[in-house]
Every structure is written in C-alpha cells, then in structure tokens.
PDB file of C-alpha atoms and ligand atoms in Angstrom:
ATOM      1  CA  MET A   1       3.529   0.155   7.485  1.00 92.00           C
ATOM      2  CA  VAL A   2       2.114  -2.559   4.990  1.00 96.00           C
ATOM      3  CA  ALA A   3      -0.923  -2.446   3.572  1.00 97.00           C
ATOM      4  CA  ILE A   4      -2.539  -4.888   1.193  1.00 97.00           C
ATOM      5  CA  ARG A   5      -3.818  -6.006  -1.572  1.00 96.00           C
ATOM      6  CA  PRO A   6      -5.659  -8.979  -1.067  1.00 95.00           C
ATOM      7  CA  LEU A   7      -6.074 -12.088  -3.388  1.00 91.00           C
ATOM      8  CA  ASN A   8     -10.540 -12.092  -2.537  1.00 86.00           C
ATOM      9  CA  ALA A   9     -11.686  -9.046  -2.898  1.00 83.00           C
ATOM     10  CA  GLU A  10     -15.004 -10.249  -0.478  1.00 92.00           C
ATOM     11  CA  TRP A  11     -13.213  -8.194   2.441  1.00 96.00           C
ATOM     12  CA  THR A  12     -14.754  -6.061   5.416  1.00 97.00           C
ATOM     13  CA  CYS A  13     -12.833  -3.369   6.977  1.00 97.00           C
ATOM     14  CA  HIS A  14     -13.851  -4.377  10.903  1.00 97.00           C
ATOM     15  CA  ARG A  15     -13.905   0.194  11.112  1.00 97.00           C
ATOM     16  CA  CYS A  16     -16.910   0.534   8.905  1.00 98.00           C
ATOM     17  CA  GLY A  17     -17.944  -1.975   7.846  1.00 97.00           C
ATOM     18  CA  GLY A  18     -16.436  -1.267   4.202  1.00 96.00           C
ATOM     19  CA  THR A  19     -14.600  -2.694   1.504  1.00 96.00           C
ATOM     20  CA  GLY A  20     -12.014  -2.115  -1.119  1.00 94.00           C
ATOM     21  CA  ASP A  21      -8.183  -2.666  -2.636  1.00 93.00           C
ATOM     22  CA  LEU A  22      -6.517  -2.474  -0.443  1.00 96.00           C
ATOM     23  CA  LEU A  23      -6.282  -3.906   2.908  1.00 97.00           C
ATOM     24  CA  MET A  24      -4.436  -2.956   6.542  1.00 96.00           C
ATOM     25  CA  MET A  25      -4.061  -5.287   8.389  1.00 94.00           C
ATOM     26  CA  ASP A  26      -4.867  -3.733  12.443  1.00 92.00           C
ATOM     27  CA  SER A  27      -5.340  -6.202  15.257  1.00 91.00           C
ATOM     28  CA  PRO A  28      -8.641  -6.910  15.629  1.00 95.00           C
ATOM     29  CA  GLY A  29      -9.001  -7.513  11.230  1.00 95.00           C
ATOM     30  CA  PRO A  30      -9.253  -5.858   7.955  1.00 97.00           C
ATOM     31  CA  ALA A  31      -9.050  -2.171   7.893  1.00 97.00           C
ATOM     32  CA  CYS A  32      -9.516   0.075   4.792  1.00 97.00           C
ATOM     33  CA  LEU A  33      -7.160   2.684   3.566  1.00 97.00           C
ATOM     34  CA  ARG A  34      -9.948   5.366   4.263  1.00 96.00           C
ATOM     35  CA  CYS A  35     -10.380   4.156   7.938  1.00 97.00           C
ATOM     36  CA  VAL A  36      -6.200   3.959   9.368  1.00 95.00           C
ATOM     37  CA  GLY A  37      -6.187   8.083   7.210  1.00 95.00           C
ATOM     38  CA  LEU A  38      -4.320   6.625   4.022  1.00 96.00           C
ATOM     39  CA  ASP A  39      -7.095   7.264   1.263  1.00 95.00           C
ATOM     40  CA  ASP A  40      -5.319  10.262  -0.190  1.00 96.00           C
ATOM     41  CA  LEU A  41      -1.915   8.256  -0.206  1.00 97.00           C
ATOM     42  CA  GLU A  42      -1.335   7.465  -4.138  1.00 96.00           C
ATOM     43  CA  PHE A  43      -0.301   4.085  -5.456  1.00 96.00           C
ATOM     44  CA  LEU A  44       3.702   4.320  -7.234  1.00 95.00           C
ATOM     45  CA  PRO A  45       4.494   0.612  -8.589  1.00 96.00           C
ATOM     46  CA  ALA A  46       7.692  -0.805  -8.506  1.00 95.00           C
ATOM     47  CA  GLY A  47      10.334  -1.040 -10.837  1.00 94.00           C
ATOM     48  CA  ASP A  48      12.028   2.385 -11.172  1.00 93.00           C
ATOM     49  CA  ALA A  49      14.456   1.875  -7.990  1.00 93.00           C
ATOM     50  CA  MET A  50      15.726   5.413  -7.858  1.00 94.00           C
ATOM     51  CA  LEU A  51      12.432   6.868  -7.631  1.00 94.00           C
ATOM     52  CA  THR A  52      11.225   4.640  -4.924  1.00 93.00           C
ATOM     53  CA  ARG A  53      14.210   5.527  -3.106  1.00 93.00           C
ATOM     54  CA  ARG A  54      14.136   8.794  -3.185  1.00 93.00           C
ATOM     55  CA  LEU A  55      10.092   8.571  -2.194  1.00 93.00           C
ATOM     56  CA  LYS A  56      11.222   6.835   1.096  1.00 91.00           C
ATOM     57  CA  ALA A  57      13.040  10.255   1.631  1.00 92.00           C
ATOM     58  CA  ARG A  58      10.372  12.639   0.993  1.00 92.00           C
ATOM     59  CA  SER A  59       7.079  10.997   1.821  1.00 94.00           C
ATOM     60  CA  PRO A  60       6.426  11.640   5.386  1.00 92.00           C
ATOM     61  CA  ARG A  61       3.884   8.147   5.112  1.00 94.00           C
ATOM     62  CA  TYR A  62       4.454   5.393   3.137  1.00 95.00           C
ATOM     63  CA  ALA A  63       3.360   2.560   2.999  1.00 96.00           C
ATOM     64  CA  VAL A  64       4.862  -1.022   1.595  1.00 96.00           C
ATOM     65  CA  VAL A  65       1.782  -2.261  -1.041  1.00 97.00           C
ATOM     66  CA  VAL A  66       2.088  -6.674  -0.841  1.00 98.00           C
ATOM     67  CA  ARG A  67       0.394  -9.355  -2.361  1.00 96.00           C
ATOM     68  CA  PHE A  68       0.565 -12.945  -1.295  1.00 95.00           C
ATOM     69  CA  SER A  69       1.318 -14.980  -4.375  1.00 95.00           C
ATOM     70  CA  LYS A  70      -0.174 -18.568  -3.597  1.00 93.00           C
ATOM     71  CA  THR A  71       2.469 -19.981  -6.319  1.00 95.00           C
ATOM     72  CA  ARG A  72       6.083 -18.814  -4.360  1.00 96.00           C
ATOM     73  CA  GLY A  73       4.128 -19.405  -0.677  1.00 97.00           C
ATOM     74  CA  ARG A  74       5.133 -15.284   0.552  1.00 97.00           C
ATOM     75  CA  TYR A  75       4.453 -12.047  -0.019  1.00 96.00           C
ATOM     76  CA  GLU A  76       6.120  -9.999  -2.471  1.00 96.00           C
ATOM     77  CA  ARG A  77       6.168  -6.541  -3.390  1.00 95.00           C
ATOM     78  CA  GLN A  78       3.746  -4.411  -5.029  1.00 96.00           C
ATOM     79  CA  GLY A  79       5.191  -0.934  -5.086  1.00 96.00           C
ATOM     80  CA  LEU A  80       4.956   1.683  -2.600  1.00 96.00           C
ATOM     81  CA  LEU A  81       1.621   4.400  -1.220  1.00 97.00           C
ATOM     82  CA  VAL A  82       2.777   7.685  -1.312  1.00 97.00           C
ATOM     83  CA  GLU A  83       2.155  11.279  -0.380  1.00 96.00           C
ATOM     84  CA  PRO A  84       0.860  12.347  -4.380  1.00 96.00           C
ATOM     85  CA  LYS A  85       3.044  16.307  -3.504  1.00 96.00           C
ATOM     86  CA  ALA A  86       6.724  13.830  -2.602  1.00 96.00           C
ATOM     87  CA  LEU A  87       6.003  11.854  -5.558  1.00 95.00           C
ATOM     88  CA  ALA A  88       5.372  15.030  -7.979  1.00 95.00           C
ATOM     89  CA  ASP A  89       8.054  16.509  -6.319  1.00 92.00           C
ATOM     90  CA  ALA A  90      10.451  13.184  -7.331  1.00 90.00           C
ATOM     91  CA  ARG A  91       9.131  13.090 -10.693  1.00 86.00           C
TER      92      ARG A  91
HETATM   93 ZN1  LIG B   1     -12.631   1.324   7.090  1.00 65.55          ZN
END
C-alpha cells in the first residue's frame, strides 16, 4: 500500500469530504487515512534500513509514504506507516 504526501494541501477525501497530511489513491479519487482505516498507524521516517526491514516483517499492516519530487519527476520514499506496537517492539 502506498500513502501519498500531497504537494498541494488543498485536496478533499472523496468519501468523507475531509483532508489530511496523507492520502491514499482510491479508484474514484483520493481518500483520507481515516476512511481507509490506517489513521492509527505511526510514521517512521526513511533512513534506518534495518529498522525498516524489521518493521515490514513485524507490522501486519504498513504503507509506504511517498512524495512527488518535481525536480526529479518521480515519487520518492519518505518513510513507512506502521503499527505503533510493531514500532515499539522493533525498537
Ligand atoms: Zn475520508
């Protein structure tokens, strides 16, 4: 699963009409993390490869957080959204 950190903060969830820091692309349009049931996950910034690997193995649910880089013209990884308990255990 991929969560996008939008460049333009002016977006609207197609399900509840809300907004937020992160969105998931749903087929009809963007959806907020609350509507996709991932709002309880915690953000882990990219950079610690070992911790990231351990979390992917431990967290039953996780999503990769990306942001579009205008200069590079592609999505870049920002980190992971993981279950708070898995993050506490992995640390
Ligand atoms: Zn929503």
